[in-house]
Amino acid sequence: RGEERKTDRRERRRRGHRTAQLVTDQSSFWPRLLLSSMDSDEDTVEETVEGDLDEDGLPHGFCTVTYSSSDRFEGSFVHGEKNGRGKFFFFDGSTLEGFYVDDALQGQGVYTYEDGGALHGTYVDGELNGAAQEYDVDGRLIFKGQYKDNIRHGVCWIYFPDGGSLVGEVNEDGEMTGDKIAYVYPDRRIALYGKFIDGEMIEGRLATLTSIEEGKPQFELVPGSSIYSFDKSTSSCISTNALLPDPYEMERVYVAQSLISSAGEGLYAKMAAGPNTVMSFYNGVRITHQEVDGRDWALNGSTISLDEETVLDVPEPYCHTAKYCASLGHKANHSFTPNCIYDLFVHPRFGPIKCIRTIRAVERDDELTVAYGYDQNPQGKSGLEAPEWYRLELKAFQASQQK
């Protein structure tokens, strides 16, 4: 016990000592799986064994083996080979658990990422081969499909937290690349079908998802469809096709005069919708917080924070639907009792943006409202940091709550 020994590590990479890392390709914003071997390429590595050894000094029974790489394996051994339940604890905090036969992972195994996400897969001789599902840290399904020799294979689904998904037959590198890939909107019906490269839409046409059989979707193209492509905005260009509406949004909302006094136009529901339904999208030019903070409030009427670095802005003349109608989320007005919220969304055309999502059921022709959420306690400043109209509405709302 506790005995230091050197062991021959001339094992094939199929021995199951692998990790998988979920990353995001920042050019396309679609997730993909990269596999890398955790095995040492050296002939020998130092091991520390805690547990019983057989007469040849090999682990036998339940043992804990710690490698010089700081990886650790806990499980059952038979004369030096893993046999039975076992679990690897990798140096980066990830783990791999399953049933080993003759030193190789066989059957169902679970790889848990360092952040708590998990890949449930089928292993044959230590390699991912067969059905697999992947979950994020919150337990939401983010991938479903097949693997072959540790690479995604066949028809695969990638699911996004916002409700959208990407589906198609992956290429030999396991990437969503080909002429028969589709982005499916959160309603699981409207789709953009066509040519994608590594998940980025090159040329998509409007289609309807008609059925799914054994994980394989069937699409029906809409005749006369416009062509859609990835068109992420910049600091100076909101869209290369500013008057091409989004097909999903077009079914759900319209713009008309707001019922709110002095608010101008507002956003309305075209159809009844339940809670947690994506209704509209908020795209805009991408500018910095410093730029927004350094200019007059009058210029910030259609801005929304995307993240710590970026603000989406719909400036003149694009705040008018005659000049820009590719997305309409900026038309939603403020309410202290809103029926919607702003939420993150990864759009096949616009990239990472915000969407407008219901928080309760809405009826057809209901005006959709959100809480603008101006900072009421700005750091280093006294009082509310907001335009004058918001200050007046806040006072009126607070007074009504006290009655």
Short mmCIF file of C-alpha atoms in Angstrom, two decimals:
data_model
loop_
_atom_site.label_atom_id
_atom_site.label_comp_id
_atom_site.label_asym_id
_atom_site.label_seq_id
_atom_site.Cartn_x
_atom_site.Cartn_y
_atom_site.Cartn_z
CA ARG A 1 0.00 0.00 0.00
CA GLY A 2 1.17 3.53 -0.78
CA GLU A 3 3.85 1.91 -2.86
CA GLU A 4 5.47 3.90 -5.72
CA ARG A 5 5.79 2.03 -8.96
CA LYS A 6 6.19 2.59 -12.68
CA THR A 7 3.79 1.00 -15.07
CA ASP A 8 3.90 0.50 -18.81
CA ARG A 9 1.67 3.15 -20.41
CA ARG A 10 1.91 1.90 -23.98
CA GLU A 11 -1.88 1.70 -24.04
CA ARG A 12 -3.89 2.62 -27.06
CA ARG A 13 -5.84 5.84 -26.77
CA ARG A 14 -8.99 3.77 -26.79
CA ARG A 15 -8.44 2.97 -23.11
CA GLY A 16 -11.05 5.51 -22.10
CA HIS A 17 -8.85 8.08 -20.34
CA ARG A 18 -10.15 11.06 -22.29
CA THR A 19 -11.84 14.37 -21.71
CA ALA A 20 -14.28 16.44 -23.70
CA GLN A 21 -14.38 20.21 -23.59
CA LEU A 22 -17.32 22.34 -24.70
CA VAL A 23 -16.18 25.54 -26.37
CA THR A 24 -17.82 28.22 -28.46
CA ASP A 25 -16.51 29.29 -31.84
CA GLN A 26 -16.65 33.07 -31.45
CA SER A 27 -16.99 33.63 -35.20
CA SER A 28 -20.22 31.67 -35.45
CA PHE A 29 -21.41 31.46 -31.83
CA TRP A 30 -22.43 27.85 -32.20
CA PRO A 31 -21.12 25.27 -29.68
CA ARG A 32 -19.05 22.33 -30.81
CA LEU A 33 -17.26 19.52 -28.98
CA LEU A 34 -13.49 19.20 -29.02
CA LEU A 35 -11.95 15.98 -27.80
CA SER A 36 -8.45 15.71 -26.42
CA SER A 37 -6.56 12.81 -24.92
CA MET A 38 -5.61 12.96 -21.27
CA ASP A 39 -3.24 10.03 -21.60
CA SER A 40 0.45 10.65 -21.33
CA ASP A 41 2.36 10.13 -24.56
CA GLU A 42 5.40 9.07 -22.55
CA ASP A 43 6.19 5.41 -22.16
CA THR A 44 5.96 5.54 -18.36
CA VAL A 45 4.35 7.74 -15.72
CA GLU A 46 4.68 7.68 -11.97
CA GLU A 47 1.72 6.21 -10.11
CA THR A 48 0.86 6.09 -6.44
CA VAL A 49 -1.44 3.22 -5.48
CA GLU A 50 -3.60 3.18 -2.38
CA GLY A 51 -5.19 -0.22 -1.90
CA ASP A 52 -4.36 -3.88 -2.18
CA LEU A 53 -1.74 -5.23 -4.60
CA ASP A 54 -1.50 -8.70 -6.02
CA GLU A 55 1.63 -10.85 -5.83
CA ASP A 56 3.08 -9.00 -8.83
CA GLY A 57 2.60 -5.61 -7.17
CA LEU A 58 -0.37 -4.67 -9.35
CA PRO A 59 -3.59 -3.04 -8.06
CA HIS A 60 -6.18 -5.67 -7.15
CA GLY A 61 -9.60 -4.94 -5.66
CA PHE A 62 -10.79 -1.42 -4.92
CA CYS A 63 -7.86 0.98 -5.31
CA THR A 64 -7.09 4.67 -5.76
CA VAL A 65 -4.39 5.33 -8.34
CA THR A 66 -2.91 8.82 -8.59
CA TYR A 67 -0.89 9.66 -11.70
CA SER A 68 1.95 12.14 -12.03
CA SER A 69 -0.37 14.29 -14.15
CA SER A 70 -2.47 14.78 -10.96
CA ASP A 71 -5.29 12.71 -12.46
CA ARG A 72 -6.76 10.12 -10.12
CA PHE A 73 -8.73 6.93 -10.68
CA GLU A 74 -10.87 5.27 -8.04
CA GLY A 75 -12.39 1.90 -8.78
CA SER A 76 -12.08 -1.84 -9.04
CA PHE A 77 -8.99 -3.55 -10.42
CA VAL A 78 -8.24 -7.13 -11.35
CA HIS A 79 -4.50 -7.82 -11.52
CA GLY A 80 -3.64 -4.29 -12.63
CA GLU A 81 -6.52 -3.73 -15.05
CA LYS A 82 -9.63 -1.69 -14.38
CA ASN A 83 -12.63 -4.01 -14.11
CA GLY A 84 -15.97 -2.89 -12.68
CA ARG A 85 -17.22 0.52 -11.62
CA GLY A 86 -14.66 3.29 -11.69
CA LYS A 87 -14.23 7.02 -11.86
CA PHE A 88 -11.47 9.27 -13.14
CA PHE A 89 -10.88 12.61 -11.43
CA PHE A 90 -8.96 14.84 -13.84
CA PHE A 91 -6.61 17.66 -12.86
CA ASP A 92 -8.98 20.32 -14.26
CA GLY A 93 -11.87 19.25 -12.01
CA SER A 94 -13.72 17.17 -14.60
CA THR A 95 -14.61 13.50 -14.06
CA LEU A 96 -15.39 10.38 -16.11
CA GLU A 97 -17.41 7.58 -14.56
CA GLY A 98 -18.59 4.24 -15.86
CA PHE A 99 -18.05 0.49 -16.01
CA TYR A 100 -14.68 -0.87 -17.11
CA VAL A 101 -13.94 -4.21 -18.73
CA ASP A 102 -10.32 -5.26 -19.28
CA ASP A 103 -9.08 -1.71 -18.65
CA ALA A 104 -11.50 -0.01 -21.11
CA LEU A 105 -14.70 1.89 -20.47
CA GLN A 106 -17.71 -0.01 -21.83
CA GLY A 107 -21.39 0.88 -22.05
CA GLN A 108 -22.85 4.00 -20.49
CA GLY A 109 -20.41 6.56 -19.15
CA VAL A 110 -20.80 10.07 -17.78
CA TYR A 111 -18.21 12.77 -18.37
CA THR A 112 -18.81 15.74 -16.05
CA TYR A 113 -17.21 19.05 -17.00
CA GLU A 114 -15.44 21.20 -14.45
CA ASP A 115 -18.39 23.64 -14.50
CA GLY A 116 -20.93 20.90 -13.73
CA GLY A 117 -22.23 20.22 -17.25
CA ALA A 118 -22.32 16.56 -18.28
CA LEU A 119 -22.01 14.33 -21.34
CA HIS A 120 -23.86 11.01 -21.12
CA GLY A 121 -22.57 8.67 -23.78
CA THR A 122 -22.13 5.13 -24.98
CA TYR A 123 -18.56 3.79 -24.87
CA VAL A 124 -17.06 0.88 -26.80
CA ASP A 125 -13.47 0.00 -25.85
CA GLY A 126 -13.06 3.41 -24.24
CA GLU A 127 -14.28 5.38 -27.26
CA LEU A 128 -17.55 7.29 -27.58
CA ASN A 129 -19.54 5.21 -30.05
CA GLY A 130 -23.31 5.45 -30.13
CA ALA A 131 -26.03 7.61 -28.65
CA ALA A 132 -25.08 10.59 -26.49
CA GLN A 133 -26.78 13.47 -24.71
CA GLU A 134 -25.14 16.54 -23.25
CA TYR A 135 -26.49 18.81 -20.50
CA ASP A 136 -25.41 22.23 -19.30
CA VAL A 137 -24.72 23.16 -15.68
CA ASP A 138 -28.45 23.79 -15.11
CA GLY A 139 -29.40 20.36 -16.42
CA ARG A 140 -30.77 21.60 -19.74
CA LEU A 141 -30.28 19.38 -22.78
CA ILE A 142 -27.82 21.04 -25.19
CA PHE A 143 -26.86 18.13 -27.47
CA LYS A 144 -28.48 14.92 -28.67
CA GLY A 145 -27.14 12.62 -31.33
CA GLN A 146 -24.52 10.00 -32.13
CA TYR A 147 -20.77 9.64 -31.79
CA LYS A 148 -18.38 7.53 -33.79
CA ASP A 149 -14.80 7.12 -32.58
CA ASN A 150 -15.16 10.13 -30.25
CA ILE A 151 -16.52 12.43 -33.00
CA ARG A 152 -20.08 13.54 -33.49
CA HIS A 153 -21.66 11.51 -36.26
CA GLY A 154 -24.84 11.39 -38.31
CA VAL A 155 -27.85 13.57 -37.57
CA CYS A 156 -27.26 15.64 -34.45
CA TRP A 157 -29.23 18.27 -32.54
CA ILE A 158 -27.72 21.25 -30.72
CA TYR A 159 -30.11 22.98 -28.34
CA PHE A 160 -29.72 26.54 -27.08
CA PRO A 161 -30.92 27.86 -23.71
CA ASP A 162 -33.16 30.37 -25.50
CA GLY A 163 -35.21 27.57 -27.11
CA GLY A 164 -33.70 27.56 -30.60
CA SER A 165 -31.85 24.57 -32.03
CA LEU A 166 -29.53 23.52 -34.83
CA VAL A 167 -29.97 20.19 -36.58
CA GLY A 168 -28.40 18.31 -39.45
CA GLU A 169 -25.98 15.62 -40.50
CA VAL A 170 -22.52 16.64 -39.31
CA ASN A 171 -19.43 16.35 -41.50
CA GLU A 172 -16.46 14.02 -40.92
CA ASP A 173 -15.10 16.41 -38.28
CA GLY A 174 -18.37 16.42 -36.35
CA GLU A 175 -19.23 19.97 -37.43
CA MET A 176 -22.58 21.36 -38.54
CA THR A 177 -21.33 21.87 -42.08
CA GLY A 178 -23.31 21.02 -45.20
CA ASP A 179 -26.22 21.92 -47.48
CA LYS A 180 -28.92 20.25 -45.38
CA ILE A 181 -28.52 21.94 -42.00
CA ALA A 182 -31.34 23.85 -40.32
CA TYR A 183 -31.82 26.35 -37.55
CA VAL A 184 -35.17 25.73 -35.83
CA TYR A 185 -36.85 28.59 -33.97
CA PRO A 186 -38.20 28.13 -30.42
CA ASP A 187 -41.67 27.20 -31.69
CA ARG A 188 -40.12 24.00 -33.11
CA ARG A 189 -41.90 24.69 -36.41
CA ILE A 190 -40.36 27.61 -38.30
CA ALA A 191 -36.89 26.88 -39.63
CA LEU A 192 -34.15 28.29 -41.84
CA TYR A 193 -32.82 25.41 -43.94
CA GLY A 194 -29.82 25.29 -46.24
CA LYS A 195 -26.06 25.76 -46.26
CA PHE A 196 -24.18 26.17 -42.98
CA ILE A 197 -20.45 26.08 -42.23
CA ASP A 198 -19.53 25.04 -38.68
CA GLY A 199 -22.95 26.18 -37.51
CA GLU A 200 -22.89 29.55 -39.27
CA MET A 201 -25.73 30.15 -41.70
CA ILE A 202 -24.42 30.88 -45.20
CA GLU A 203 -27.63 30.54 -47.18
CA GLY A 204 -30.87 29.60 -45.46
CA ARG A 205 -34.40 29.42 -46.83
CA LEU A 206 -37.64 29.52 -44.91
CA ALA A 207 -38.94 26.03 -44.14
CA THR A 208 -41.42 24.24 -41.90
CA LEU A 209 -40.43 21.37 -39.63
CA THR A 210 -43.16 18.86 -40.42
CA SER A 211 -42.08 15.82 -38.41
CA ILE A 212 -39.28 14.14 -36.46
CA GLU A 213 -38.79 10.39 -36.78
CA GLU A 214 -36.15 8.69 -34.65
CA GLY A 215 -34.37 12.00 -34.22
CA LYS A 216 -34.35 12.77 -37.95
CA PRO A 217 -36.29 15.90 -38.93
CA GLN A 218 -38.35 16.40 -42.07
CA PHE A 219 -38.57 19.91 -43.56
CA GLU A 220 -40.81 21.43 -46.19
CA LEU A 221 -39.40 24.47 -47.97
CA VAL A 222 -41.65 27.51 -48.34
CA PRO A 223 -41.92 28.44 -52.04
CA GLY A 224 -40.51 31.83 -52.98
CA SER A 225 -38.59 32.20 -49.73
CA SER A 226 -36.12 35.00 -49.21
CA ILE A 227 -32.47 34.07 -48.61
CA TYR A 228 -31.16 34.53 -45.07
CA SER A 229 -27.51 34.55 -44.00
CA PHE A 230 -25.44 35.31 -40.93
CA ASP A 231 -25.43 39.10 -40.71
CA LYS A 232 -24.04 40.19 -37.35
CA SER A 233 -24.15 43.96 -36.88
CA THR A 234 -21.12 46.18 -36.39
CA SER A 235 -20.65 49.60 -34.82
CA SER A 236 -21.77 51.24 -38.06
CA CYS A 237 -23.98 48.69 -39.86
CA ILE A 238 -27.18 47.41 -38.28
CA SER A 239 -27.88 44.96 -41.11
CA THR A 240 -27.01 44.45 -44.74
CA ASN A 241 -30.70 43.78 -45.40
CA ALA A 242 -32.50 46.16 -43.07
CA LEU A 243 -35.95 45.63 -44.60
CA LEU A 244 -35.96 41.82 -44.52
CA PRO A 245 -38.25 40.83 -41.61
CA ASP A 246 -37.56 37.88 -39.36
CA PRO A 247 -40.07 35.12 -40.26
CA TYR A 248 -40.63 34.00 -36.67
CA GLU A 249 -41.10 37.52 -35.34
CA MET A 250 -43.35 38.47 -38.27
CA GLU A 251 -45.90 35.83 -37.15
CA ARG A 252 -45.97 37.08 -33.57
CA VAL A 253 -45.82 40.86 -33.34
CA TYR A 254 -46.74 44.08 -35.11
CA VAL A 255 -46.08 47.77 -34.53
CA ALA A 256 -48.86 50.30 -33.92
CA GLN A 257 -49.53 53.45 -31.91
CA SER A 258 -48.96 52.74 -28.23
CA LEU A 259 -51.76 52.90 -25.67
CA ILE A 260 -49.25 54.52 -23.29
CA SER A 261 -49.50 58.30 -23.26
CA SER A 262 -46.73 60.09 -25.18
CA ALA A 263 -44.94 56.81 -25.88
CA GLY A 264 -45.25 56.92 -29.67
CA GLU A 265 -45.31 53.52 -31.32
CA GLY A 266 -45.54 50.26 -29.40
CA LEU A 267 -45.20 46.52 -29.95
CA TYR A 268 -48.29 44.30 -30.02
CA ALA A 269 -48.97 40.56 -30.03
CA LYS A 270 -50.32 39.16 -33.30
CA MET A 271 -51.38 35.98 -31.55
CA ALA A 272 -52.11 34.72 -28.07
CA ALA A 273 -49.06 33.26 -26.33
CA GLY A 274 -48.33 31.55 -23.05
CA PRO A 275 -45.69 32.54 -20.52
CA ASN A 276 -42.01 32.10 -21.42
CA THR A 277 -42.65 32.60 -25.15
CA VAL A 278 -40.11 34.43 -27.30
CA MET A 279 -42.08 37.10 -29.16
CA SER A 280 -39.58 39.51 -30.71
CA PHE A 281 -35.88 40.20 -31.27
CA TYR A 282 -33.78 43.22 -30.33
CA ASN A 283 -30.92 43.71 -32.78
CA GLY A 284 -28.91 46.91 -33.17
CA VAL A 285 -25.53 48.38 -33.96
CA ARG A 286 -22.91 47.35 -31.41
CA ILE A 287 -21.38 50.20 -29.42
CA THR A 288 -19.62 50.47 -26.06
CA HIS A 289 -21.01 51.44 -22.68
CA GLN A 290 -18.53 54.32 -22.61
CA GLU A 291 -20.01 55.73 -25.80
CA VAL A 292 -23.54 55.50 -24.42
CA ASP A 293 -22.61 57.02 -21.06
CA GLY A 294 -20.80 59.92 -22.71
CA ARG A 295 -23.71 61.21 -24.78
CA ASP A 296 -27.05 62.90 -24.15
CA TRP A 297 -30.05 60.85 -23.02
CA ALA A 298 -31.90 61.96 -26.14
CA LEU A 299 -29.61 59.71 -28.20
CA ASN A 300 -30.17 56.67 -26.00
CA GLY A 301 -33.86 56.06 -26.58
CA SER A 302 -33.35 52.69 -28.26
CA THR A 303 -30.33 51.22 -26.46
CA ILE A 304 -30.05 48.04 -24.44
CA SER A 305 -27.08 46.45 -22.70
CA LEU A 306 -26.06 43.13 -24.25
CA ASP A 307 -23.16 42.35 -21.92
CA GLU A 308 -20.42 44.10 -19.96
CA GLU A 309 -18.75 45.35 -23.14
CA THR A 310 -21.54 45.86 -25.65
CA VAL A 311 -24.70 47.92 -26.02
CA LEU A 312 -27.19 47.37 -28.84
CA ASP A 313 -28.49 50.61 -30.33
CA VAL A 314 -31.18 51.34 -32.94
CA PRO A 315 -30.28 54.90 -33.96
CA GLU A 316 -31.90 57.25 -36.45
CA PRO A 317 -33.14 56.54 -39.04
CA TYR A 318 -33.44 52.83 -38.16
CA CYS A 319 -35.90 53.43 -35.32
CA HIS A 320 -38.49 53.91 -38.09
CA THR A 321 -39.91 50.70 -39.57
CA ALA A 322 -39.77 52.22 -43.06
CA LYS A 323 -35.98 52.17 -42.73
CA TYR A 324 -35.48 49.09 -40.55
CA CYS A 325 -37.82 46.17 -39.80
CA ALA A 326 -35.42 43.21 -39.63
CA SER A 327 -36.16 43.10 -35.88
CA LEU A 328 -38.79 44.95 -33.85
CA GLY A 329 -37.89 44.42 -30.20
CA HIS A 330 -36.80 48.04 -29.79
CA LYS A 331 -40.45 49.08 -30.24
CA ALA A 332 -41.56 47.61 -26.89
CA ASN A 333 -42.37 50.33 -24.36
CA HIS A 334 -41.61 50.49 -20.65
CA SER A 335 -43.96 49.48 -17.85
CA PHE A 336 -43.46 49.00 -14.13
CA THR A 337 -45.88 46.07 -14.44
CA PRO A 338 -44.63 44.48 -17.67
CA ASN A 339 -45.85 41.33 -19.36
CA CYS A 340 -42.43 40.60 -20.89
CA ILE A 341 -38.72 40.63 -20.09
CA TYR A 342 -35.53 41.09 -22.06
CA ASP A 343 -33.58 37.86 -22.41
CA LEU A 344 -30.42 36.70 -24.19
CA PHE A 345 -30.82 35.06 -27.58
CA VAL A 346 -28.41 33.54 -30.10
CA HIS A 347 -29.98 34.31 -33.46
CA PRO A 348 -29.00 32.50 -36.70
CA ARG A 349 -28.90 35.78 -38.58
CA PHE A 350 -27.99 38.45 -36.01
CA GLY A 351 -25.75 36.46 -33.65
CA PRO A 352 -25.94 37.22 -29.91
CA ILE A 353 -28.72 39.73 -29.22
CA LYS A 354 -31.62 40.23 -26.82
CA CYS A 355 -35.15 38.95 -27.27
CA ILE A 356 -38.49 39.84 -25.71
CA ARG A 357 -40.00 36.92 -23.80
CA THR A 358 -43.39 36.80 -22.12
CA ILE A 359 -43.54 36.35 -18.35
CA ARG A 360 -47.26 35.68 -18.35
CA ALA A 361 -49.88 34.77 -20.91
CA VAL A 362 -50.78 37.47 -23.44
CA GLU A 363 -53.76 37.73 -25.76
CA ARG A 364 -53.89 38.79 -29.38
CA ASP A 365 -53.55 42.59 -29.71
CA ASP A 366 -52.13 42.99 -26.17
CA GLU A 367 -49.38 45.61 -26.05
CA LEU A 368 -46.07 43.99 -25.07
CA THR A 369 -44.14 45.90 -22.40
CA VAL A 370 -40.87 45.45 -20.55
CA ALA A 371 -39.24 47.10 -17.53
CA TYR A 372 -36.40 49.22 -18.87
CA GLY A 373 -34.46 48.76 -15.64
CA TYR A 374 -32.57 52.02 -15.34
CA ASP A 375 -30.01 51.97 -12.55
CA GLN A 376 -31.64 53.46 -9.46
CA ASN A 377 -28.42 53.32 -7.46
CA PRO A 378 -25.61 54.20 -9.90
CA GLN A 379 -22.14 53.83 -8.45
CA GLY A 380 -20.40 57.15 -7.83
CA LYS A 381 -23.52 59.16 -8.68
CA SER A 382 -26.29 60.64 -6.59
CA GLY A 383 -29.87 59.70 -7.37
CA LEU A 384 -31.52 57.86 -10.20
CA GLU A 385 -29.66 57.68 -13.52
CA ALA A 386 -32.48 57.82 -16.06
CA PRO A 387 -34.18 60.16 -18.55
CA GLU A 388 -36.70 62.69 -17.25
CA TRP A 389 -39.78 60.83 -18.55
CA TYR A 390 -38.74 57.73 -16.58
CA ARG A 391 -38.26 59.76 -13.39
CA LEU A 392 -41.77 61.19 -13.71
CA GLU A 393 -43.33 57.77 -14.40
CA LEU A 394 -41.48 56.25 -11.46
CA LYS A 395 -42.82 58.92 -9.10
CA ALA A 396 -46.33 58.41 -10.38
CA PHE A 397 -46.05 54.61 -10.02
CA GLN A 398 -44.66 54.88 -6.48
CA ALA A 399 -47.48 57.25 -5.53
CA SER A 400 -50.09 54.83 -6.93
CA GLN A 401 -48.60 51.98 -4.89
CA GLN A 402 -49.00 53.97 -1.67
CA LYS A 403 -52.72 54.53 -2.12
#
